PDB file of C-alpha atoms in Angstrom:
ATOM      1  CA  MET A 256       4.230 -15.723   6.713  1.00  0.00           C
ATOM      2  CA  GLU A 257       2.657 -12.318   7.134  1.00  0.00           C
ATOM      3  CA  PRO A 258       1.005  -9.656   4.966  1.00  0.00           C
ATOM      4  CA  GLY A 259       3.487  -7.206   3.575  1.00  0.00           C
ATOM      5  CA  ALA A 260       4.194  -4.632   0.953  1.00  0.00           C
ATOM      6  CA  TRP A 261       3.071  -6.880  -1.877  1.00  0.00           C
ATOM      7  CA  GLY A 262      -0.609  -5.994  -1.623  1.00  0.00           C
ATOM      8  CA  ASN A 263      -2.739  -9.092  -1.207  1.00  0.00           C
ATOM      9  CA  LYS A 264       0.356 -11.345  -1.269  1.00  0.00           C
ATOM     10  CA  THR A 265       1.966 -12.721   1.862  1.00  0.00           C
ATOM     11  CA  VAL A 266       5.680 -12.310   2.432  1.00  0.00           C
ATOM     12  CA  VAL A 267       7.695 -15.287   3.678  1.00  0.00           C
ATOM     13  CA  THR A 268       9.528 -14.369   6.891  1.00  0.00           C
ATOM     14  CA  GLU A 269      10.821 -17.885   7.634  1.00  0.00           C
ATOM     15  CA  PHE A 270      11.385 -21.203   5.917  1.00  0.00           C
ATOM     16  CA  ILE A 271      10.551 -24.641   7.267  1.00  0.00           C
ATOM     17  CA  LEU A 272      13.231 -27.216   6.447  1.00  0.00           C
ATOM     18  CA  LEU A 273      11.877 -30.756   6.173  1.00  0.00           C
ATOM     19  CA  GLY A 274      15.305 -32.203   7.015  1.00  0.00           C
ATOM     20  CA  LEU A 275      16.260 -35.795   6.312  1.00  0.00           C
ATOM     21  CA  THR A 276      13.246 -37.525   7.879  1.00  0.00           C
ATOM     22  CA  GLU A 277      10.047 -36.777   9.804  1.00  0.00           C
ATOM     23  CA  ASN A 278      10.378 -39.970  11.878  1.00  0.00           C
ATOM     24  CA  ILE A 279      11.163 -38.793  15.439  1.00  0.00           C
ATOM     25  CA  GLU A 280      12.910 -42.041  16.453  1.00  0.00           C
ATOM     26  CA  LEU A 281      15.069 -41.928  13.340  1.00  0.00           C
ATOM     27  CA  GLN A 282      15.856 -38.265  14.028  1.00  0.00           C
ATOM     28  CA  SER A 283      17.478 -39.241  17.343  1.00  0.00           C
ATOM     29  CA  ILE A 284      19.663 -41.795  15.569  1.00  0.00           C
ATOM     30  CA  LEU A 285      20.604 -39.300  12.864  1.00  0.00           C
ATOM     31  CA  PHE A 286      21.470 -36.718  15.532  1.00  0.00           C
ATOM     32  CA  ALA A 287      24.005 -39.113  17.085  1.00  0.00           C
ATOM     33  CA  ILE A 288      25.444 -40.064  13.669  1.00  0.00           C
ATOM     34  CA  PHE A 289      25.873 -36.499  12.420  1.00  0.00           C
ATOM     35  CA  LEU A 290      27.189 -35.236  15.745  1.00  0.00           C
ATOM     36  CA  PHE A 291      29.838 -37.979  15.609  1.00  0.00           C
ATOM     37  CA  ALA A 292      30.630 -37.087  11.973  1.00  0.00           C
ATOM     38  CA  TYR A 293      30.939 -33.398  12.879  1.00  0.00           C
ATOM     39  CA  VAL A 294      33.292 -34.066  15.802  1.00  0.00           C
ATOM     40  CA  ILE A 295      35.431 -36.432  13.693  1.00  0.00           C
ATOM     41  CA  THR A 296      35.607 -33.952  10.803  1.00  0.00           C
ATOM     42  CA  VAL A 297      36.527 -30.955  12.934  1.00  0.00           C
ATOM     43  CA  GLY A 298      38.971 -33.016  15.015  1.00  0.00           C
ATOM     44  CA  GLY A 299      40.597 -34.576  11.949  1.00  0.00           C
ATOM     45  CA  ASN A 300      41.067 -31.264  10.157  1.00  0.00           C
ATOM     46  CA  LEU A 301      42.352 -29.546  13.300  1.00  0.00           C
ATOM     47  CA  SER A 302      44.862 -32.405  13.670  1.00  0.00           C
ATOM     48  CA  ILE A 303      46.082 -31.812  10.106  1.00  0.00           C
ATOM     49  CA  LEU A 304      46.427 -28.081  10.861  1.00  0.00           C
ATOM     50  CA  ALA A 305      48.346 -28.778  14.081  1.00  0.00           C
ATOM     51  CA  ALA A 306      50.655 -31.256  12.321  1.00  0.00           C
ATOM     52  CA  ILE A 307      51.429 -28.722   9.583  1.00  0.00           C
ATOM     53  CA  PHE A 308      52.061 -26.011  12.172  1.00  0.00           C
ATOM     54  CA  VAL A 309      54.489 -27.957  14.383  1.00  0.00           C
ATOM     55  CA  GLU A 310      56.320 -30.046  11.750  1.00  0.00           C
ATOM     56  CA  PRO A 311      59.081 -28.067   9.937  1.00  0.00           C
ATOM     57  CA  LYS A 312      59.126 -30.638   7.128  1.00  0.00           C
ATOM     58  CA  LEU A 313      55.545 -29.656   6.293  1.00  0.00           C
ATOM     59  CA  HIS A 314      56.284 -25.940   5.935  1.00  0.00           C
ATOM     60  CA  THR A 315      56.019 -26.136   2.140  1.00  0.00           C
ATOM     61  CA  PRO A 316      53.548 -24.672  -0.381  1.00  0.00           C
ATOM     62  CA  MET A 317      51.669 -27.971  -0.772  1.00  0.00           C
ATOM     63  CA  TYR A 318      50.935 -28.160   2.957  1.00  0.00           C
ATOM     64  CA  TYR A 319      50.183 -24.436   3.143  1.00  0.00           C
ATOM     65  CA  PHE A 320      47.349 -25.074   0.690  1.00  0.00           C
ATOM     66  CA  LEU A 321      46.345 -28.229   2.565  1.00  0.00           C
ATOM     67  CA  GLY A 322      46.092 -26.231   5.782  1.00  0.00           C
ATOM     68  CA  ASN A 323      43.781 -23.753   4.072  1.00  0.00           C
ATOM     69  CA  LEU A 324      41.738 -26.659   2.697  1.00  0.00           C
ATOM     70  CA  SER A 325      41.335 -28.027   6.233  1.00  0.00           C
ATOM     71  CA  LEU A 326      40.102 -24.637   7.447  1.00  0.00           C
ATOM     72  CA  LEU A 327      37.571 -24.545   4.611  1.00  0.00           C
ATOM     73  CA  ASP A 328      36.347 -28.064   5.406  1.00  0.00           C
ATOM     74  CA  ILE A 329      35.768 -27.037   9.031  1.00  0.00           C
ATOM     75  CA  GLY A 330      33.886 -23.956   7.824  1.00  0.00           C
ATOM     76  CA  CYS A 331      31.744 -25.835   5.293  1.00  0.00           C
ATOM     77  CA  ILE A 332      30.559 -28.462   7.740  1.00  0.00           C
ATOM     78  CA  THR A 333      29.995 -25.861  10.483  1.00  0.00           C
ATOM     79  CA  VAL A 334      27.723 -23.790   8.234  1.00  0.00           C
ATOM     80  CA  THR A 335      25.347 -26.722   7.652  1.00  0.00           C
ATOM     81  CA  ILE A 336      25.606 -29.432  10.309  1.00  0.00           C
ATOM     82  CA  PRO A 337      25.178 -27.602  13.676  1.00  0.00           C
ATOM     83  CA  PRO A 338      21.908 -25.959  12.504  1.00  0.00           C
ATOM     84  CA  MET A 339      20.730 -29.369  11.293  1.00  0.00           C
ATOM     85  CA  LEU A 340      21.637 -30.923  14.668  1.00  0.00           C
ATOM     86  CA  ALA A 341      19.585 -28.230  16.433  1.00  0.00           C
ATOM     87  CA  CYS A 342      16.638 -29.085  14.181  1.00  0.00           C
ATOM     88  CA  LEU A 343      16.991 -32.815  14.896  1.00  0.00           C
ATOM     89  CA  LEU A 344      17.155 -32.106  18.619  1.00  0.00           C
ATOM     90  CA  THR A 345      14.001 -29.966  18.686  1.00  0.00           C
ATOM     91  CA  HIS A 346      12.187 -32.052  16.017  1.00  0.00           C
ATOM     92  CA  GLN A 347      11.327 -28.905  14.098  1.00  0.00           C
ATOM     93  CA  CYS A 348      13.255 -26.596  11.807  1.00  0.00           C
ATOM     94  CA  ARG A 349      12.012 -23.051  11.355  1.00  0.00           C
ATOM     95  CA  VAL A 350      14.709 -20.854   9.837  1.00  0.00           C
ATOM     96  CA  PRO A 351      14.293 -17.060   9.627  1.00  0.00           C
ATOM     97  CA  TYR A 352      14.531 -15.677   6.088  1.00  0.00           C
ATOM     98  CA  ALA A 353      17.740 -13.730   6.854  1.00  0.00           C
ATOM     99  CA  ALA A 354      19.394 -16.794   8.453  1.00  0.00           C
ATOM    100  CA  CYS A 355      18.527 -18.917   5.414  1.00  0.00           C
ATOM    101  CA  ILE A 356      20.014 -16.378   2.993  1.00  0.00           C
ATOM    102  CA  SER A 357      23.123 -16.054   5.196  1.00  0.00           C
ATOM    103  CA  GLN A 358      23.626 -19.828   5.257  1.00  0.00           C
ATOM    104  CA  LEU A 359      23.338 -19.945   1.475  1.00  0.00           C
ATOM    105  CA  PHE A 360      25.963 -17.184   1.108  1.00  0.00           C
ATOM    106  CA  PHE A 361      28.535 -18.701   3.457  1.00  0.00           C
ATOM    107  CA  PHE A 362      28.091 -22.208   2.078  1.00  0.00           C
ATOM    108  CA  HIS A 363      28.710 -21.052  -1.503  1.00  0.00           C
ATOM    109  CA  LEU A 364      31.566 -18.814  -0.387  1.00  0.00           C
ATOM    110  CA  LEU A 365      33.446 -21.618   1.395  1.00  0.00           C
ATOM    111  CA  ALA A 366      32.654 -24.307  -1.190  1.00  0.00           C
ATOM    112  CA  GLY A 367      33.737 -21.933  -3.963  1.00  0.00           C
ATOM    113  CA  VAL A 368      37.092 -21.241  -2.323  1.00  0.00           C
ATOM    114  CA  ASP A 369      37.462 -25.021  -2.021  1.00  0.00           C
ATOM    115  CA  CYS A 370      37.016 -25.372  -5.799  1.00  0.00           C
ATOM    116  CA  HIS A 371      39.727 -22.892  -6.674  1.00  0.00           C
ATOM    117  CA  LEU A 372      42.067 -23.935  -3.892  1.00  0.00           C
ATOM    118  CA  LEU A 373      42.111 -27.456  -5.334  1.00  0.00           C
ATOM    119  CA  THR A 374      43.103 -25.818  -8.645  1.00  0.00           C
ATOM    120  CA  ALA A 375      45.947 -23.936  -6.929  1.00  0.00           C
ATOM    121  CA  MET A 376      47.124 -27.228  -5.412  1.00  0.00           C
ATOM    122  CA  ALA A 377      47.173 -28.823  -8.885  1.00  0.00           C
ATOM    123  CA  TYR A 378      49.223 -25.875 -10.169  1.00  0.00           C
ATOM    124  CA  ASP A 379      51.619 -26.366  -7.248  1.00  0.00           C
ATOM    125  CA  ARG A 380      52.112 -30.038  -8.199  1.00  0.00           C
ATOM    126  CA  TYR A 381      52.669 -29.017 -11.837  1.00  0.00           C
ATOM    127  CA  LEU A 382      55.419 -26.567 -10.862  1.00  0.00           C
ATOM    128  CA  ALA A 383      57.029 -29.003  -8.397  1.00  0.00           C
ATOM    129  CA  ILE A 384      57.261 -31.850 -10.918  1.00  0.00           C
ATOM    130  CA  CYS A 385      57.496 -30.099 -14.297  1.00  0.00           C
ATOM    131  CA  GLN A 386      59.431 -26.944 -13.314  1.00  0.00           C
ATOM    132  CA  PRO A 387      61.523 -28.046 -10.290  1.00  0.00           C
ATOM    133  CA  LEU A 388      64.440 -25.643 -10.917  1.00  0.00           C
ATOM    134  CA  THR A 389      62.226 -22.527 -10.697  1.00  0.00           C
ATOM    135  CA  TYR A 390      59.706 -23.968  -8.215  1.00  0.00           C
ATOM    136  CA  SER A 391      60.898 -22.028  -5.153  1.00  0.00           C
ATOM    137  CA  ILE A 392      60.667 -18.726  -7.061  1.00  0.00           C
ATOM    138  CA  ARG A 393      57.364 -19.378  -8.818  1.00  0.00           C
ATOM    139  CA  MET A 394      55.744 -20.671  -5.619  1.00  0.00           C
ATOM    140  CA  SER A 395      57.146 -18.160  -3.140  1.00  0.00           C
ATOM    141  CA  ARG A 396      55.194 -17.140  -0.033  1.00  0.00           C
ATOM    142  CA  ASP A 397      53.914 -14.041  -1.831  1.00  0.00           C
ATOM    143  CA  VAL A 398      52.632 -16.181  -4.695  1.00  0.00           C
ATOM    144  CA  GLN A 399      50.965 -18.598  -2.267  1.00  0.00           C
ATOM    145  CA  GLY A 400      49.203 -15.744  -0.491  1.00  0.00           C
ATOM    146  CA  ALA A 401      48.170 -14.191  -3.798  1.00  0.00           C
ATOM    147  CA  LEU A 402      46.697 -17.483  -5.041  1.00  0.00           C
ATOM    148  CA  VAL A 403      44.620 -17.892  -1.871  1.00  0.00           C
ATOM    149  CA  ALA A 404      43.468 -14.261  -2.139  1.00  0.00           C
ATOM    150  CA  VAL A 405      42.377 -14.789  -5.746  1.00  0.00           C
ATOM    151  CA  CYS A 406      40.499 -17.958  -4.760  1.00  0.00           C
ATOM    152  CA  CYS A 407      38.659 -16.064  -2.012  1.00  0.00           C
ATOM    153  CA  SER A 408      37.873 -13.077  -4.261  1.00  0.00           C
ATOM    154  CA  ILE A 409      36.385 -15.160  -7.081  1.00  0.00           C
ATOM    155  CA  SER A 410      34.299 -17.186  -4.652  1.00  0.00           C
ATOM    156  CA  PHE A 411      33.104 -14.072  -2.808  1.00  0.00           C
ATOM    157  CA  ILE A 412      31.862 -12.507  -6.048  1.00  0.00           C
ATOM    158  CA  ASN A 413      30.101 -15.745  -7.039  1.00  0.00           C
ATOM    159  CA  ALA A 414      28.452 -16.251  -3.627  1.00  0.00           C
ATOM    160  CA  LEU A 415      27.397 -12.597  -3.382  1.00  0.00           C
ATOM    161  CA  THR A 416      25.910 -12.674  -6.893  1.00  0.00           C
ATOM    162  CA  HIS A 417      23.771 -15.732  -6.123  1.00  0.00           C
ATOM    163  CA  THR A 418      22.741 -14.360  -2.730  1.00  0.00           C
ATOM    164  CA  VAL A 419      21.632 -10.996  -4.116  1.00  0.00           C
ATOM    165  CA  ALA A 420      19.803 -12.710  -7.010  1.00  0.00           C
ATOM    166  CA  VAL A 421      17.894 -14.944  -4.574  1.00  0.00           C
ATOM    167  CA  SER A 422      17.147 -12.124  -2.132  1.00  0.00           C
ATOM    168  CA  VAL A 423      15.270 -10.134  -4.802  1.00  0.00           C
ATOM    169  CA  LEU A 424      12.975 -13.075  -5.606  1.00  0.00           C
ATOM    170  CA  ASP A 425       9.415 -13.014  -4.283  1.00  0.00           C
ATOM    171  CA  PHE A 426       8.564 -15.743  -1.773  1.00  0.00           C
ATOM    172  CA  CYS A 427       4.850 -15.550  -1.097  1.00  0.00           C
ATOM    173  CA  GLY A 428       4.147 -19.147  -0.048  1.00  0.00           C
ATOM    174  CA  PRO A 429       4.551 -22.057   0.393  1.00  0.00           C
ATOM    175  CA  ASN A 430       7.667 -21.866   2.597  1.00  0.00           C
ATOM    176  CA  VAL A 431       8.533 -25.563   3.102  1.00  0.00           C
ATOM    177  CA  VAL A 432      12.045 -26.453   1.860  1.00  0.00           C
ATOM    178  CA  ASN A 433      12.576 -30.137   1.043  1.00  0.00           C
ATOM    179  CA  HIS A 434      16.193 -30.142   2.231  1.00  0.00           C
ATOM    180  CA  PHE A 435      18.266 -29.997   5.428  1.00  0.00           C
ATOM    181  CA  TYR A 436      19.946 -26.672   4.616  1.00  0.00           C
ATOM    182  CA  CYS A 437      19.165 -23.619   2.480  1.00  0.00           C
ATOM    183  CA  ASP A 438      20.452 -24.014  -1.060  1.00  0.00           C
ATOM    184  CA  LEU A 439      19.656 -22.554  -4.459  1.00  0.00           C
ATOM    185  CA  PRO A 440      17.563 -25.249  -6.259  1.00  0.00           C
ATOM    186  CA  PRO A 441      15.074 -25.899  -3.408  1.00  0.00           C
ATOM    187  CA  LEU A 442      14.617 -22.139  -2.877  1.00  0.00           C
ATOM    188  CA  PHE A 443      14.041 -21.608  -6.597  1.00  0.00           C
ATOM    189  CA  GLN A 444      11.169 -24.062  -6.394  1.00  0.00           C
ATOM    190  CA  LEU A 445       9.404 -21.917  -3.768  1.00  0.00           C
ATOM    191  CA  SER A 446       9.706 -18.590  -5.562  1.00  0.00           C
ATOM    192  CA  CYS A 447       6.538 -17.063  -6.984  1.00  0.00           C
ATOM    193  CA  SER A 448       8.520 -14.865  -9.392  1.00  0.00           C
ATOM    194  CA  SER A 449      10.574 -15.746 -12.469  1.00  0.00           C
ATOM    195  CA  ILE A 450      13.807 -17.653 -11.804  1.00  0.00           C
ATOM    196  CA  HIS A 451      15.055 -17.466 -15.404  1.00  0.00           C
ATOM    197  CA  LEU A 452      17.905 -15.085 -14.516  1.00  0.00           C
ATOM    198  CA  ASN A 453      18.804 -17.182 -11.477  1.00  0.00           C
ATOM    199  CA  GLY A 454      19.051 -20.291 -13.637  1.00  0.00           C
ATOM    200  CA  GLN A 455      21.384 -18.477 -16.017  1.00  0.00           C
ATOM    201  CA  LEU A 456      23.512 -17.211 -13.136  1.00  0.00           C
ATOM    202  CA  LEU A 457      23.668 -20.739 -11.728  1.00  0.00           C
ATOM    203  CA  PHE A 458      24.892 -22.043 -15.085  1.00  0.00           C
ATOM    204  CA  VAL A 459      27.534 -19.300 -15.393  1.00  0.00           C
ATOM    205  CA  GLY A 460      28.573 -19.821 -11.769  1.00  0.00           C
ATOM    206  CA  ALA A 461      28.865 -23.582 -12.239  1.00  0.00           C
ATOM    207  CA  THR A 462      31.049 -22.948 -15.292  1.00  0.00           C
ATOM    208  CA  PHE A 463      33.463 -20.596 -13.509  1.00  0.00           C
ATOM    209  CA  MET A 464      33.423 -22.469 -10.201  1.00  0.00           C
ATOM    210  CA  GLY A 465      33.427 -26.015 -11.581  1.00  0.00           C
ATOM    211  CA  VAL A 466      34.202 -26.441 -15.278  1.00  0.00           C
ATOM    212  CA  VAL A 467      37.051 -23.906 -15.562  1.00  0.00           C
ATOM    213  CA  PRO A 468      38.914 -25.160 -12.443  1.00  0.00           C
ATOM    214  CA  MET A 469      38.455 -28.747 -13.617  1.00  0.00           C
ATOM    215  CA  VAL A 470      39.965 -27.879 -17.004  1.00  0.00           C
ATOM    216  CA  PHE A 471      42.999 -26.275 -15.300  1.00  0.00           C
ATOM    217  CA  ILE A 472      43.395 -29.303 -13.018  1.00  0.00           C
ATOM    218  CA  SER A 473      43.181 -31.698 -15.986  1.00  0.00           C
ATOM    219  CA  VAL A 474      45.747 -29.727 -17.984  1.00  0.00           C
ATOM    220  CA  SER A 475      48.097 -29.546 -14.982  1.00  0.00           C
ATOM    221  CA  TYR A 476      47.940 -33.276 -14.409  1.00  0.00           C
ATOM    222  CA  ALA A 477      48.324 -34.042 -18.112  1.00  0.00           C
ATOM    223  CA  HIS A 478      51.677 -32.226 -17.963  1.00  0.00           C
ATOM    224  CA  VAL A 479      52.516 -33.959 -14.676  1.00  0.00           C
ATOM    225  CA  ALA A 480      51.743 -37.406 -16.137  1.00  0.00           C
ATOM    226  CA  ALA A 481      53.879 -36.696 -19.205  1.00  0.00           C
ATOM    227  CA  ALA A 482      56.778 -35.528 -17.018  1.00  0.00           C
ATOM    228  CA  VAL A 483      56.521 -38.516 -14.675  1.00  0.00           C
ATOM    229  CA  LEU A 484      56.427 -41.006 -17.546  1.00  0.00           C
ATOM    230  CA  ARG A 485      59.727 -39.575 -18.777  1.00  0.00           C
ATOM    231  CA  ILE A 486      61.369 -40.567 -15.482  1.00  0.00           C
ATOM    232  CA  ARG A 487      63.342 -43.744 -16.129  1.00  0.00           C
ATOM    233  CA  SER A 488      63.373 -45.316 -12.670  1.00  0.00           C
ATOM    234  CA  ALA A 489      60.226 -46.961 -11.359  1.00  0.00           C
ATOM    235  CA  GLU A 490      61.016 -45.675  -7.866  1.00  0.00           C
ATOM    236  CA  GLY A 491      61.234 -42.106  -9.149  1.00  0.00           C
ATOM    237  CA  ARG A 492      57.906 -42.406 -10.953  1.00  0.00           C
ATOM    238  CA  LYS A 493      56.268 -43.857  -7.848  1.00  0.00           C
ATOM    239  CA  LYS A 494      57.617 -41.060  -5.644  1.00  0.00           C
ATOM    240  CA  ALA A 495      56.423 -38.360  -8.062  1.00  0.00           C
ATOM    241  CA  PHE A 496      52.937 -39.863  -8.401  1.00  0.00           C
ATOM    242  CA  SER A 497      52.636 -40.384  -4.626  1.00  0.00           C
ATOM    243  CA  THR A 498      52.661 -36.620  -4.025  1.00  0.00           C
ATOM    244  CA  CYS A 499      49.646 -36.276  -6.345  1.00  0.00           C
ATOM    245  CA  GLY A 500      47.532 -39.271  -5.300  1.00  0.00           C
ATOM    246  CA  SER A 501      45.878 -37.677  -2.259  1.00  0.00           C
ATOM    247  CA  HIS A 502      45.023 -34.492  -4.124  1.00  0.00           C
ATOM    248  CA  LEU A 503      43.549 -36.393  -7.085  1.00  0.00           C
ATOM    249  CA  THR A 504      41.404 -38.501  -4.752  1.00  0.00           C
ATOM    250  CA  VAL A 505      40.012 -35.384  -3.040  1.00  0.00           C
ATOM    251  CA  VAL A 506      39.378 -33.723  -6.419  1.00  0.00           C
ATOM    252  CA  CYS A 507      37.408 -36.744  -7.671  1.00  0.00           C
ATOM    253  CA  ILE A 508      35.216 -36.835  -4.536  1.00  0.00           C
ATOM    254  CA  PHE A 509      34.652 -33.073  -4.417  1.00  0.00           C
ATOM    255  CA  TYR A 510      33.936 -32.478  -8.090  1.00  0.00           C
ATOM    256  CA  GLY A 511      32.042 -35.741  -8.544  1.00  0.00           C
ATOM    257  CA  THR A 512      29.410 -34.753  -5.988  1.00  0.00           C
ATOM    258  CA  GLY A 513      29.500 -31.057  -6.907  1.00  0.00           C
ATOM    259  CA  PHE A 514      28.896 -31.573 -10.618  1.00  0.00           C
ATOM    260  CA  PHE A 515      26.004 -33.929  -9.951  1.00  0.00           C
ATOM    261  CA  SER A 516      24.427 -31.337  -7.647  1.00  0.00           C
ATOM    262  CA  TYR A 517      24.712 -28.149  -9.658  1.00  0.00           C
ATOM    263  CA  MET A 518      25.045 -29.108 -13.312  1.00  0.00           C
ATOM    264  CA  ARG A 519      21.598 -30.751 -13.393  1.00  0.00           C
ATOM    265  CA  LEU A 520      20.014 -27.466 -14.425  1.00  0.00           C
ATOM    266  CA  GLY A 521      17.152 -29.052 -16.353  1.00  0.00           C
ATOM    267  CA  SER A 522      15.300 -29.575 -13.094  1.00  0.00           C
ATOM    268  CA  VAL A 523      15.390 -27.446  -9.958  1.00  0.00           C
ATOM    269  CA  SER A 524      12.910 -29.594  -8.069  1.00  0.00           C
ATOM    270  CA  ALA A 525      14.123 -30.885  -4.721  1.00  0.00           C
ATOM    271  CA  SER A 526      14.150 -34.583  -3.986  1.00  0.00           C
ATOM    272  CA  ASP A 527      15.548 -37.141  -1.574  1.00  0.00           C
ATOM    273  CA  LYS A 528      18.421 -37.687  -4.048  1.00  0.00           C
ATOM    274  CA  ASP A 529      19.442 -34.044  -3.532  1.00  0.00           C
ATOM    275  CA  LYS A 530      19.572 -34.655   0.222  1.00  0.00           C
ATOM    276  CA  GLY A 531      21.887 -37.618  -0.304  1.00  0.00           C
ATOM    277  CA  ILE A 532      24.155 -35.551  -2.545  1.00  0.00           C
ATOM    278  CA  GLY A 533      24.029 -32.765   0.039  1.00  0.00           C
ATOM    279  CA  ILE A 534      25.310 -35.177   2.688  1.00  0.00           C
ATOM    280  CA  LEU A 535      28.184 -36.149   0.390  1.00  0.00           C
ATOM    281  CA  ASN A 536      29.053 -32.476  -0.192  1.00  0.00           C
ATOM    282  CA  THR A 537      28.717 -31.193   3.352  1.00  0.00           C
ATOM    283  CA  VAL A 538      29.676 -34.199   5.517  1.00  0.00           C
ATOM    284  CA  ILE A 539      31.400 -37.070   3.734  1.00  0.00           C
ATOM    285  CA  SER A 540      33.864 -35.026   1.647  1.00  0.00           C
ATOM    286  CA  PRO A 541      35.178 -32.833   4.538  1.00  0.00           C
ATOM    287  CA  MET A 542      35.360 -35.914   6.788  1.00  0.00           C
ATOM    288  CA  LEU A 543      37.346 -37.972   4.253  1.00  0.00           C
ATOM    289  CA  ASN A 544      39.894 -35.276   3.339  1.00  0.00           C
ATOM    290  CA  PRO A 545      42.077 -35.513   6.483  1.00  0.00           C
ATOM    291  CA  LEU A 546      41.816 -39.304   6.355  1.00  0.00           C
ATOM    292  CA  ILE A 547      42.946 -39.388   2.715  1.00  0.00           C
ATOM    293  CA  TYR A 548      45.909 -37.084   3.301  1.00  0.00           C
ATOM    294  CA  SER A 549      47.032 -38.836   6.490  1.00  0.00           C
ATOM    295  CA  LEU A 550      46.706 -42.392   5.115  1.00  0.00           C
ATOM    296  CA  ARG A 551      48.528 -41.680   1.854  1.00  0.00           C
ATOM    297  CA  ASN A 552      51.240 -39.383   3.194  1.00  0.00           C
ATOM    298  CA  PRO A 553      54.054 -40.694   5.429  1.00  0.00           C
ATOM    299  CA  ASP A 554      55.181 -37.143   6.310  1.00  0.00           C
ATOM    300  CA  VAL A 555      51.740 -36.278   7.694  1.00  0.00           C
ATOM    301  CA  GLN A 556      51.551 -39.643   9.462  1.00  0.00           C
ATOM    302  CA  GLY A 557      54.900 -39.026  11.152  1.00  0.00           C
ATOM    303  CA  ALA A 558      53.896 -35.486  12.167  1.00  0.00           C
ATOM    304  CA  LEU A 559      50.599 -36.721  13.643  1.00  0.00           C
ATOM    305  CA  LYS A 560      52.371 -39.471  15.601  1.00  0.00           C
ATOM    306  CA  ARG A 561      54.866 -36.978  17.035  1.00  0.00           C
ATOM    307  CA  LEU A 562      52.004 -34.603  17.841  1.00  0.00           C
ATOM    308  CA  LEU A 563      50.088 -37.301  19.724  1.00  0.00           C
ATOM    309  CA  THR A 564      53.114 -38.649  21.576  1.00  0.00           C
ATOM    310  CA  GLY A 565      54.579 -35.223  22.370  1.00  0.00           C
ATOM    311  CA  LYS A 566      57.905 -35.954  20.659  1.00  0.00           C
ATOM    312  CA  ARG A 567      59.820 -33.128  19.059  1.00  0.00           C
ATOM    313  CA  PRO A 568      60.315 -33.180  15.284  1.00  0.00           C
ATOM    314  CA  PRO A 569      63.827 -34.088  14.110  1.00  0.00           C
ATOM    315  CA  GLU A 570      66.139 -31.147  13.544  1.00  0.00           C
TER     316      GLU A 570
END
């Protein structure tokens, strides 16, 4: 910290992240664990992207959205984990103010697109199962691109709003963040100015980025369930539900951890629980997504096998 334009106040020029533990021996173990998790996550999502790219059978709207989801998962984990690995390696974590604000922006941008992309995927399943005759028209390439663009635009506005609102707060000491990456609640705790507006923006943001998408997903799957139950054959019902199982699993993991993190607006104090939830959000969820989609989807399994063995896809 250094004296600045705030008179006798000191202006924070960097934040010190406490990370997951101060035990140096444990830090070395955590470095190996999170490096392995990062490599597995990036490798798994790149494998999904490669499978979608080379397998003609996967050139459908559902896998177009899945490919975008894999890109987002790579982005989300890259925003948080490599800086944390650098901190674990050097046993200290001093983050410049601008770098902290940038990390906050990109994390909320990518996670926000994730929220709405999962909603677009639910809409895709609704059209495929409930409106099969008009599916190809209603989910054309132009529509797919437009949906992704809308997801990015909404998330950009949300992330920029939070970033600007945080950047105008006064941070005049202390500057120790009880977390392993820069996020809204732990930064609120360090501000020496009012965070009332920020709390309101966080509530509104959580509504538009969490509650509204979850309502759309629930409505979509209510229609899907009703349509599937009208199918007379058990095999037909199983086939219809199988295309939704992976997506529903990812939704439950993503929104389960996200809601617990950002809807607890009664308290902005940081704690070890928040770090555990942060690990779920930034590491476990992106790492599980390719596993979930590959284990539950025979088309993806076949594409991955052909990719690894070098065989050409069937004509």
